[in-house]
């Protein structure tokens, strides 16, 4: 029999602040979106839109991914997190960086188009935070000594995150002190897709390849599918970037997208194999969010193909960004929070009490009825928003954004409810009740 | 073979082992809401010299975030019945846990179809 060690989860202080802060940024984002809702029908480059996009991808999504990532790295790498201190520092830098960077974008129009110095500093802090995340990932995965494809995805995605942050920092510098001769908008597209396909997509694939079999109690031995996905996606992104930096990607972007799409198809086949070999348990509402996220990813890709082939005006690009950020990645974050956070908090409160008496289950640490309500708020918000953006209906967008605020507040209440949990324990007297 | 089926009447620790199995039915996997005996996570129980009980068990997932909690649950529950014993747990990875190790009762609790 082979003996294994069980890595202990990191301290709650290295993980929980990310969840709480992400929820706050999500609420702030939804309120600001309603306040500046005309941005979603304008369809052009705007500093307020940049502020909101960075608040969404860094403050809401990257923040929550960092928290979940520090918790899940020991599970994926089968060893303890290298440094909890680095995790805490990365949280402080990321939080400060996001506030400075987003507020920098927000006030730029008031400063007659001059991007403030504190915005650049904010970008720098986000970049340093991403480097700390990469360091923790590299030192925890120790990928050189024991390789697996899930680790490769996580590590590669974190490197892409740092590359994206560095590119963003250089672009922010260029806003204040112009030094790049190439079109800023063209480079912004490269920066955005480095983040979407390099960071978010690969992180999601890596984590899902480990967690979905865990949650569904399914399995797949078809690791080759994941390796193929890894190769196709990374080759696609690298070619896209090299071409974009040295030439112009416009005509060949479809080829690079086809490579990334092929990678996604391989990943889908892997997930299908896991799904087919699972315990056929009912799918709860938290996993329904993951399913919806996948549907939204497919719609996002379809829209991207349309944009590349058809080359329409800016409105479809706003739709594309909305679908990717608020549809694909946000749906996943909204559901996965309740597959991770209650377990983290439960471990902190009940690990040592387990077996001593009656204790609540992790799923009893959050308001399940509120998650079900959050699901309907979110459906109304997302599809109302997409319809409003597509048809340029300002009223529909505003109604949808009210639903988005309802989604973010119900989500925030539940996160707070979990974080505020008080230990509840009823001591049991020993009784043997075998049901054999 | 299920743990309770492997228990032999002529085992000198038959009664104590039956008591251990009974106690372990109270330890549940917090994610699956099924006890660890019906999940087939417990492989062996040994009564060793110096009042030691060794539980050889596995987990449904390597480095399961709740692995520590499950181990603590085993220790806490057994100490309620065997307060004068030292409880040792050995987590093993082979033979690997699979769905086949779940008992009929466990399959029912998980909503799985019965074995043919």
Coordinates of C-alpha atoms in Angstrom, one line a residue:
Chain A
X1 CA 0.0 0.0 0.0
X2 CA 1.4 3.4 -0.9
X3 CA 1.2 5.9 1.9
X4 CA 0.5 9.5 1.2
X5 CA 0.6 12.7 3.2
X6 CA -2.3 15.0 3.3
X7 CA -1.4 18.6 2.6
X8 CA -3.1 21.0 5.0
X9 CA -5.1 23.9 3.6
X10 CA -3.6 27.4 3.9
X11 CA -4.7 29.6 6.9
X12 CA -8.0 31.3 6.3
X13 CA -6.3 34.7 6.5
X14 CA -4.5 33.9 3.3
X15 CA -7.7 33.1 1.4
X16 CA -10.9 34.7 2.9
X17 CA -10.0 38.4 2.3
X18 CA -9.9 37.7 -1.4
X19 CA -13.5 36.4 -1.4
X20 CA -14.8 39.3 0.7
X21 CA -13.0 42.0 -1.4
X22 CA -14.1 40.4 -4.7
X23 CA -17.8 40.5 -3.5
X24 CA -17.4 44.3 -2.6
X25 CA -15.8 45.0 -6.0
X26 CA -18.6 43.1 -7.7
X27 CA -21.3 45.2 -6.0
X28 CA -19.3 48.4 -6.8
X29 CA -19.0 47.3 -10.4
X30 CA -22.7 46.7 -10.9
X31 CA -23.6 50.1 -9.3
X32 CA -21.1 52.0 -11.5
X33 CA -22.4 50.1 -14.6
X34 CA -25.9 51.3 -13.9
X35 CA -24.7 54.8 -13.2
X36 CA -22.8 54.9 -16.5
X37 CA -25.1 52.6 -18.5
X38 CA -24.9 54.7 -21.8
X39 CA -21.3 53.3 -22.0
X40 CA -22.8 50.0 -23.1
X41 CA -24.5 51.6 -26.2
X42 CA -21.7 53.9 -27.2
X43 CA -19.4 51.2 -28.5
X44 CA -16.2 53.1 -28.5
X45 CA -13.0 53.4 -26.4
X46 CA -13.8 55.3 -23.2
X47 CA -11.8 55.8 -20.0
X48 CA -14.8 55.0 -17.8
X49 CA -15.3 51.8 -19.7
X50 CA -11.6 50.9 -19.1
X51 CA -12.1 51.6 -15.4
X52 CA -15.1 49.3 -15.3
X53 CA -13.5 46.6 -17.3
X54 CA -10.4 46.6 -15.0
X55 CA -12.7 46.6 -11.9
X56 CA -14.4 43.6 -13.3
X57 CA -11.4 41.5 -14.5
X58 CA -9.1 42.4 -11.7
X59 CA -11.3 43.5 -8.7
X60 CA -14.0 40.9 -9.1
X61 CA -12.6 38.0 -11.1
X62 CA -8.9 37.9 -10.6
X63 CA -9.4 38.7 -6.9
X64 CA -11.7 35.7 -6.4
X65 CA -9.4 33.5 -8.6
X66 CA -6.4 34.4 -6.4
X67 CA -8.4 33.4 -3.3
X68 CA -9.7 30.1 -4.7
X69 CA -6.3 29.5 -6.3
X70 CA -4.4 29.7 -3.0
X71 CA -6.9 27.3 -1.5
X72 CA -6.9 24.9 -4.5
X73 CA -3.2 24.8 -5.3
X74 CA -2.5 22.3 -2.5
X75 CA -5.2 20.1 -3.8
X76 CA -4.0 20.3 -7.4
X77 CA -0.3 20.1 -6.5
X78 CA -0.7 17.6 -3.7
X79 CA 1.5 19.6 -1.4
X80 CA 1.1 22.6 0.9
X81 CA 1.0 26.2 -0.4
X82 CA 4.6 27.4 -0.5
X83 CA 4.0 30.7 1.3
X84 CA 1.0 32.1 3.0
X85 CA 2.8 35.4 3.6
X86 CA 3.3 35.9 -0.2
X87 CA -0.4 35.2 -0.6
X88 CA -1.3 38.0 2.0
X89 CA 1.1 40.5 0.4
X90 CA -0.3 39.7 -3.1
X91 CA -3.8 40.5 -1.7
X92 CA -2.7 43.8 -0.3
X93 CA -0.9 44.8 -3.5
X94 CA -3.7 43.6 -5.7
X95 CA -6.4 45.5 -3.7
X96 CA -4.4 48.8 -3.6
X97 CA -3.4 48.4 -7.3
X98 CA -7.0 47.9 -8.5
X99 CA -8.2 50.9 -6.6
X100 CA -5.5 53.2 -7.9
X101 CA -5.6 51.8 -11.5
X102 CA -9.4 51.9 -11.9
X103 CA -9.8 55.3 -10.2
X104 CA -7.0 56.5 -12.5
X105 CA -8.9 55.5 -15.6
X106 CA -12.1 57.0 -14.0
X107 CA -10.8 60.5 -13.5
X108 CA -8.8 60.7 -16.7
X109 CA -11.6 62.5 -18.6
X110 CA -11.7 65.1 -15.8
X111 CA -8.0 65.6 -16.1
X112 CA -8.4 66.5 -19.8
X113 CA -7.3 63.1 -20.9
X114 CA -4.1 62.9 -18.9
X115 CA -3.7 59.6 -17.2
X116 CA -2.7 60.2 -13.6
X117 CA 0.6 59.0 -12.2
X118 CA -1.2 57.1 -9.4
X119 CA -2.9 55.0 -12.1
X120 CA 0.5 53.9 -13.4
X121 CA 1.6 53.1 -9.8
X122 CA -1.6 51.0 -9.5
X123 CA -0.8 49.1 -12.6
X124 CA 2.7 48.5 -11.2
X125 CA 1.3 47.1 -7.9
X126 CA -1.1 44.8 -9.8
X127 CA 1.9 43.5 -11.8
X128 CA 4.0 42.9 -8.7
X129 CA 1.0 41.1 -7.1
X130 CA 0.8 38.9 -10.2
X131 CA 4.5 38.1 -9.9
X132 CA 4.0 37.0 -6.3
X133 CA 1.2 34.8 -7.4
X134 CA 3.4 33.2 -10.1
X135 CA 6.2 32.7 -7.5
X136 CA 3.8 30.9 -5.2
X137 CA 2.5 28.8 -8.0
X138 CA 6.0 27.8 -9.3
X139 CA 7.2 27.0 -5.8
X140 CA 4.1 25.0 -4.9
X141 CA 3.7 23.1 -8.2
X142 CA 7.4 22.1 -8.4
X143 CA 6.4 21.1 -11.9
X144 CA 9.9 20.1 -12.9
X145 CA 10.0 17.3 -10.3
X146 CA 6.5 15.9 -11.0
X147 CA 4.6 17.0 -14.1
X148 CA 0.9 16.8 -14.6
X149 CA -1.1 18.7 -17.2
X150 CA -3.4 20.4 -14.6
X151 CA -0.3 21.9 -13.0
X152 CA 1.0 23.0 -16.5
X153 CA -2.3 24.8 -17.1
X154 CA -2.2 26.6 -13.8
X155 CA 1.4 27.6 -14.0
X156 CA 1.1 28.7 -17.7
X157 CA -2.0 30.7 -16.9
X158 CA -0.3 32.5 -14.1
X159 CA 2.6 33.4 -16.3
X160 CA 0.2 34.7 -18.9
X161 CA -1.4 36.8 -16.1
X162 CA 1.9 38.4 -15.3
X163 CA 2.6 39.0 -19.0
X164 CA -0.8 40.6 -19.3
X165 CA -0.2 42.8 -16.3
X166 CA 3.2 43.8 -17.6
X167 CA 1.7 44.7 -21.0
X168 CA -1.1 46.6 -19.2
X169 CA 1.5 48.5 -17.1
X170 CA 3.5 49.5 -20.2
X171 CA 0.3 50.6 -21.9
X172 CA -0.7 52.6 -18.9
X173 CA 2.7 54.3 -19.0
X174 CA 2.2 55.0 -22.7
X175 CA -1.1 56.7 -21.9
X176 CA 0.8 59.3 -19.8
X177 CA 4.2 59.3 -21.5
X178 CA 3.6 58.2 -25.1
X179 CA 6.5 56.2 -26.4
X180 CA 4.9 53.4 -28.4
X181 CA 4.6 54.1 -32.1
X182 CA 2.0 51.3 -32.7
X183 CA -1.7 52.0 -32.4
X184 CA -2.6 52.0 -28.7
X185 CA -6.0 50.4 -29.5
X186 CA -4.4 47.6 -31.5
X187 CA -2.1 46.8 -28.5
X188 CA -5.1 47.0 -26.2
X189 CA -6.7 44.1 -28.1
X190 CA -3.5 42.0 -27.7
X191 CA -3.4 42.9 -24.0
X192 CA -7.1 41.9 -23.5
X193 CA -6.8 38.6 -25.3
X194 CA -3.6 37.7 -23.5
X195 CA -5.7 38.0 -20.4
X196 CA -8.8 36.2 -21.7
X197 CA -7.2 33.3 -23.4
X198 CA -3.9 33.1 -21.6
X199 CA -5.0 33.8 -18.0
X200 CA -8.7 33.1 -17.6
X201 CA -9.3 30.4 -20.1
X202 CA -6.2 28.3 -19.2
X203 CA -6.8 28.7 -15.5
X204 CA -10.4 27.6 -15.9
X205 CA -9.3 24.6 -17.9
X206 CA -6.6 23.6 -15.4
X207 CA -8.8 24.0 -12.3
X208 CA -11.9 22.3 -14.0
X209 CA -9.8 19.3 -15.0
X210 CA -9.1 18.7 -11.3
X211 CA -12.3 19.9 -9.7
X212 CA -15.1 18.8 -12.0
X213 CA -14.1 15.1 -11.5
X214 CA -14.0 15.8 -7.8
X215 CA -17.4 17.4 -7.6
X216 CA -19.1 14.9 -10.0
X217 CA -17.2 11.9 -8.6
X218 CA -16.4 11.2 -12.2
X219 CA -13.1 10.4 -13.9
X220 CA -11.3 10.3 -17.2
X221 CA -8.1 8.8 -18.2
X222 CA -7.9 10.7 -21.4
X223 CA -5.2 13.1 -20.3
X224 CA -4.0 13.3 -24.0
X225 CA -7.1 15.5 -24.7
X226 CA -5.9 18.0 -22.1
X227 CA -2.3 17.9 -23.4
X228 CA -3.7 18.6 -26.9
X229 CA -5.8 21.4 -25.6
X230 CA -2.8 22.9 -23.8
X231 CA -0.7 22.9 -27.0
X232 CA -3.3 24.2 -29.4
X233 CA -4.3 27.1 -27.1
X234 CA -0.8 28.2 -26.3
X235 CA 0.4 28.0 -29.9
X236 CA -2.7 30.0 -30.9
X237 CA -2.1 32.7 -28.4
X238 CA 1.7 33.0 -29.1
X239 CA 1.2 33.2 -32.8
X240 CA -1.6 35.8 -32.3
X241 CA 0.7 37.9 -30.2
X242 CA 3.8 37.6 -32.3
X243 CA 1.9 38.5 -35.4
X244 CA 0.1 41.3 -33.6
X245 CA 3.2 42.9 -32.2
X246 CA 5.3 42.7 -35.4
X247 CA 2.6 43.0 -38.0
X248 CA -1.2 43.4 -37.9
X249 CA -3.3 40.4 -36.9
X250 CA -6.4 41.5 -38.7
X251 CA -6.4 39.0 -41.6
X252 CA -4.9 36.0 -39.8
X253 CA -6.8 36.3 -36.5
X254 CA -9.3 33.7 -37.7
X255 CA -6.4 31.1 -38.0
X256 CA -5.2 31.8 -34.4
X257 CA -8.8 31.7 -33.2
X258 CA -9.2 28.3 -34.9
X259 CA -6.2 27.0 -33.0
X260 CA -7.6 28.1 -29.7
X261 CA -11.0 26.7 -30.6
X262 CA -9.5 23.4 -31.4
X263 CA -7.9 23.4 -27.9
X264 CA -11.3 24.2 -26.3
X265 CA -12.9 21.4 -28.2
X266 CA -10.3 18.9 -26.8
X267 CA -11.1 20.2 -23.3
X268 CA -14.8 19.8 -24.0
X269 CA -14.3 16.2 -25.0
X270 CA -12.4 15.6 -21.7
X271 CA -15.2 17.1 -19.7
X272 CA -17.7 15.0 -21.6
X273 CA -15.8 11.9 -20.7
X274 CA -15.8 12.9 -17.0
X275 CA -19.5 13.7 -17.2
X276 CA -20.3 10.3 -18.7
X277 CA -18.3 8.5 -16.0
X278 CA -19.7 10.3 -13.1
X279 CA -22.0 9.3 -10.2
X280 CA -25.4 10.3 -11.5
X281 CA -26.2 12.7 -8.7
X282 CA -28.6 15.6 -9.2
X283 CA -26.8 18.7 -10.4
X284 CA -27.3 21.5 -7.8
X285 CA -27.7 25.2 -8.5
X286 CA -24.0 25.9 -7.9
X287 CA -23.0 23.5 -10.7
X288 CA -25.8 24.9 -12.9
X289 CA -23.8 28.2 -12.9
X290 CA -20.8 26.2 -14.3
X291 CA -23.0 24.7 -17.0
X292 CA -24.3 28.2 -17.9
X293 CA -20.8 29.5 -17.9
X294 CA -19.9 26.9 -20.6
X295 CA -22.9 27.9 -22.7
X296 CA -21.8 31.5 -22.4
X297 CA -18.2 30.6 -23.4
X298 CA -19.6 28.9 -26.6
X299 CA -21.7 32.1 -27.3
X300 CA -18.6 34.3 -26.7
X301 CA -16.6 32.2 -29.2
X302 CA -19.4 32.3 -31.8
X303 CA -19.6 36.0 -31.5
X304 CA -15.8 36.4 -31.8
X305 CA -16.0 34.4 -35.1
X306 CA -18.7 36.7 -36.3
X307 CA -16.7 39.8 -35.4
X308 CA -13.6 38.5 -37.2
X309 CA -15.4 37.4 -40.3
X310 CA -18.0 40.2 -40.5
X311 CA -16.0 43.1 -39.0
X312 CA -19.0 45.1 -37.7
X313 CA -19.0 48.4 -35.8
X314 CA -18.2 48.6 -32.1
X315 CA -21.5 47.5 -30.7
X316 CA -20.8 43.8 -31.2
X317 CA -17.5 44.2 -29.5
X318 CA -19.2 45.6 -26.4
X319 CA -21.5 42.6 -26.6
X320 CA -18.5 40.3 -26.9
X321 CA -16.8 41.8 -23.8
X322 CA -20.0 41.7 -21.8
X323 CA -20.6 38.1 -22.7
X324 CA -17.0 37.1 -21.9
X325 CA -16.7 39.0 -18.6
X326 CA -20.2 39.0 -17.2
X327 CA -21.3 35.8 -18.9
X328 CA -18.6 33.2 -19.2
X329 CA -16.2 34.0 -16.3
X330 CA -18.7 35.6 -13.8
X331 CA -21.1 32.7 -14.0
X332 CA -18.3 30.4 -13.0
X333 CA -17.3 32.6 -10.2
X334 CA -20.8 33.0 -8.9
X335 CA -21.3 29.3 -8.7
X336 CA -17.9 28.1 -7.7
X337 CA -17.8 30.5 -4.7
X338 CA -20.4 28.2 -3.0
X339 CA -18.4 25.1 -3.9
X340 CA -15.2 26.5 -2.2
X341 CA -15.9 29.2 0.4
X342 CA -18.3 27.2 2.6
X343 CA -15.8 24.3 2.7
X344 CA -12.9 26.7 3.6
X345 CA -14.9 28.2 6.5
X346 CA -16.3 24.8 7.6
X347 CA -12.8 23.5 7.8
X348 CA -11.8 26.4 10.0
X349 CA -14.8 26.0 12.4
X350 CA -15.4 22.2 12.4
X351 CA -12.3 20.3 11.4
X352 CA -11.4 19.6 15.0
X353 CA -15.0 19.0 16.1
X354 CA -15.8 16.5 13.4
X355 CA -16.9 13.2 15.0
X356 CA -17.5 14.7 18.5
X357 CA -21.1 15.7 18.0
X358 CA -23.7 17.3 15.8
X359 CA -22.2 19.9 13.5
X360 CA -23.6 21.6 10.4
X361 CA -22.6 20.5 6.9
X362 CA -20.7 22.9 4.6
X363 CA -23.8 23.3 2.5
X364 CA -25.6 24.6 5.6
X365 CA -23.2 27.5 6.0
X366 CA -24.8 29.6 3.3
X367 CA -28.4 30.6 2.4
X368 CA -29.3 28.1 -0.3
X369 CA -32.6 29.8 -1.1
X370 CA -30.6 33.0 -1.8
X371 CA -28.3 31.2 -4.2
X372 CA -31.4 30.0 -6.1
X373 CA -32.8 33.6 -6.1
X374 CA -29.3 34.8 -7.2
X375 CA -29.5 32.4 -10.2
X376 CA -32.8 34.0 -11.4
X377 CA -31.5 37.6 -10.8
X378 CA -28.4 36.7 -12.8
X379 CA -30.3 35.1 -15.7
X380 CA -32.5 38.2 -15.9
X381 CA -29.4 40.5 -15.6
X382 CA -27.2 38.8 -18.2
X383 CA -29.7 38.1 -20.9
X384 CA -31.5 41.4 -20.5
X385 CA -28.1 43.1 -20.7
X386 CA -27.1 41.2 -23.8
X387 CA -30.5 41.9 -25.5
X388 CA -30.2 45.6 -24.5
X389 CA -26.7 45.9 -25.9
X390 CA -27.5 44.1 -29.1
X391 CA -30.7 46.1 -29.8
X392 CA -29.2 49.3 -28.2
X393 CA -32.2 49.6 -25.9
X394 CA -31.1 51.9 -23.0
X395 CA -34.2 51.1 -20.9
X396 CA -33.7 47.3 -21.2
X397 CA -30.0 47.8 -20.2
X398 CA -30.9 49.8 -17.1
X399 CA -33.5 47.2 -16.0
X400 CA -31.0 44.4 -16.6
X401 CA -28.4 46.4 -14.6
X402 CA -30.8 46.7 -11.7
X403 CA -31.0 42.9 -11.7
X404 CA -27.2 42.8 -11.8
X405 CA -27.1 44.9 -8.7
X406 CA -29.6 42.5 -7.1
X407 CA -27.4 39.6 -8.2
X408 CA -24.3 41.2 -6.7
X409 CA -26.0 42.2 -3.4
X410 CA -27.6 38.7 -2.9
X411 CA -24.1 37.2 -3.7
X412 CA -22.5 39.7 -1.2
X413 CA -25.0 38.9 1.5
X414 CA -24.3 35.2 1.2
X415 CA -20.5 35.7 1.2
X416 CA -20.9 37.9 4.3
X417 CA -23.2 35.2 5.9
X418 CA -20.5 32.6 5.4
X419 CA -17.7 34.8 6.6
X420 CA -19.7 35.7 9.7
X421 CA -20.5 32.1 10.6
X422 CA -20.3 31.2 14.3
X423 CA -19.5 27.7 15.4
X424 CA -22.5 25.7 16.2
X425 CA -21.9 22.4 18.0
X426 CA -24.0 20.0 20.0
X427 CA -21.9 17.5 22.0
X428 CA -23.0 14.0 21.5
X429 CA -22.8 11.1 24.0
X430 CA -21.3 8.0 22.5
X431 CA -23.9 5.8 20.8
X432 CA -23.2 3.0 18.4
X433 CA -25.9 2.7 15.7
X434 CA -24.4 0.5 13.0
X435 CA -26.6 0.3 10.0
X436 CA -24.8 -2.7 8.5
Chain B
X1 CA -14.9 -6.9 -0.2
X2 CA -16.8 -4.6 2.2
X3 CA -15.2 -3.9 5.6
X4 CA -17.9 -5.5 7.7
X5 CA -17.9 -8.6 5.5
X6 CA -14.1 -9.0 6.0
X7 CA -14.7 -9.2 9.8
X8 CA -14.3 -12.8 10.9
X9 CA -16.1 -14.4 13.9
X10 CA -12.8 -16.1 15.0
X11 CA -10.9 -12.8 15.0
X12 CA -9.8 -12.3 18.7
X13 CA -10.8 -8.6 18.4
X14 CA -14.2 -9.4 16.7
X15 CA -16.3 -7.4 19.2
X16 CA -14.0 -4.4 19.4
X17 CA -13.7 -4.2 15.6
X18 CA -17.5 -4.4 15.2
X19 CA -17.6 -1.5 17.7
X20 CA -15.1 0.4 15.6
X21 CA -17.1 -0.2 12.4
X22 CA -20.2 0.9 14.2
X23 CA -18.6 4.1 15.3
X24 CA -17.1 4.9 11.9
X25 CA -20.7 4.8 10.5
X26 CA -21.1 8.2 12.3
X27 CA -18.2 9.8 10.4
X28 CA -19.4 11.3 7.2
X29 CA -17.8 12.8 4.2
X30 CA -18.9 16.4 4.4
X31 CA -19.1 16.8 0.6
X32 CA -21.0 13.7 -0.2
X33 CA -23.0 13.4 3.0
X34 CA -22.4 9.7 3.2
X35 CA -20.5 7.8 6.0
X36 CA -17.0 6.7 5.3
X37 CA -17.8 3.0 5.8
X38 CA -20.5 2.9 3.1
X39 CA -18.2 5.0 0.9
X40 CA -15.6 2.2 1.1
X41 CA -12.9 4.6 2.4
X42 CA -11.9 2.4 5.4
X43 CA -9.7 -0.5 4.3
X44 CA -8.6 -2.2 7.5
X45 CA -8.8 -2.0 11.3
X46 CA -6.0 -3.4 13.5
X47 CA -5.7 -3.7 17.3
X48 CA -2.0 -3.4 18.1
X49 CA -0.1 -3.9 21.3
X50 CA 0.1 -0.9 23.8
X51 CA -3.6 -0.1 23.3
X52 CA -3.2 1.1 19.8
X53 CA -5.9 1.1 17.1
X54 CA -4.6 1.4 13.5
X55 CA -7.2 2.5 10.9
X56 CA -6.0 2.0 7.3
X57 CA -8.1 4.2 5.0
X58 CA -8.0 6.2 1.8
X59 CA -9.8 9.3 0.5
X60 CA -12.0 9.7 -2.5
X61 CA -9.7 12.4 -3.9
X62 CA -5.9 12.8 -3.4
X63 CA -5.3 15.8 -1.2
X64 CA -9.0 16.3 -0.7
X65 CA -9.4 19.7 1.2
X66 CA -11.6 17.8 3.7
X67 CA -9.2 15.0 4.2
X68 CA -7.9 16.4 7.5
X69 CA -11.4 16.9 8.8
X70 CA -12.3 13.3 7.9
X71 CA -9.2 12.0 9.7
X72 CA -10.0 14.1 12.8
X73 CA -13.6 12.8 12.6
X74 CA -12.3 9.2 12.8
X75 CA -10.0 10.0 15.7
X76 CA -12.7 11.9 17.7
X77 CA -15.4 9.4 17.2
X78 CA -13.2 6.4 18.1
X79 CA -11.9 8.2 21.2
X80 CA -15.4 8.4 22.4
X81 CA -15.6 4.6 22.4
X82 CA -12.0 3.8 23.2
X83 CA -10.9 6.6 25.4
X84 CA -7.9 4.6 26.7
X85 CA -6.6 3.8 23.3
X86 CA -4.3 5.6 20.9
X87 CA -5.8 6.0 17.5
X88 CA -3.5 5.9 14.5
X89 CA -4.6 6.5 11.0
X90 CA -2.6 5.5 7.9
X91 CA -3.8 7.1 4.7
X92 CA -3.0 4.9 1.7
X93 CA -3.3 5.4 -1.9
X94 CA -3.2 1.8 -3.1
X95 CA -5.5 0.1 -3.8
X96 CA -7.0 3.3 -5.3
X97 CA -10.5 4.1 -4.2
X98 CA -13.1 3.8 -6.9
X99 CA -16.9 3.8 -7.2
X100 CA -16.8 0.0 -7.0
X101 CA -15.9 0.3 -3.3
X102 CA -19.2 2.0 -2.4
X103 CA -21.6 -0.3 -0.6
X104 CA -25.2 -0.9 -1.8
X105 CA -26.4 1.3 1.0
X106 CA -23.9 4.0 0.0
X107 CA -25.0 3.8 -3.7
X108 CA -28.6 4.2 -2.5
X109 CA -27.7 7.3 -0.5
X110 CA -25.8 8.8 -3.5
X111 CA -28.8 8.1 -5.8
X112 CA -26.7 5.6 -7.8
X113 CA -28.4 2.5 -9.5
X114 CA -27.9 -0.8 -7.6
X115 CA -25.3 -3.2 -8.9
X116 CA -26.6 -5.9 -11.2

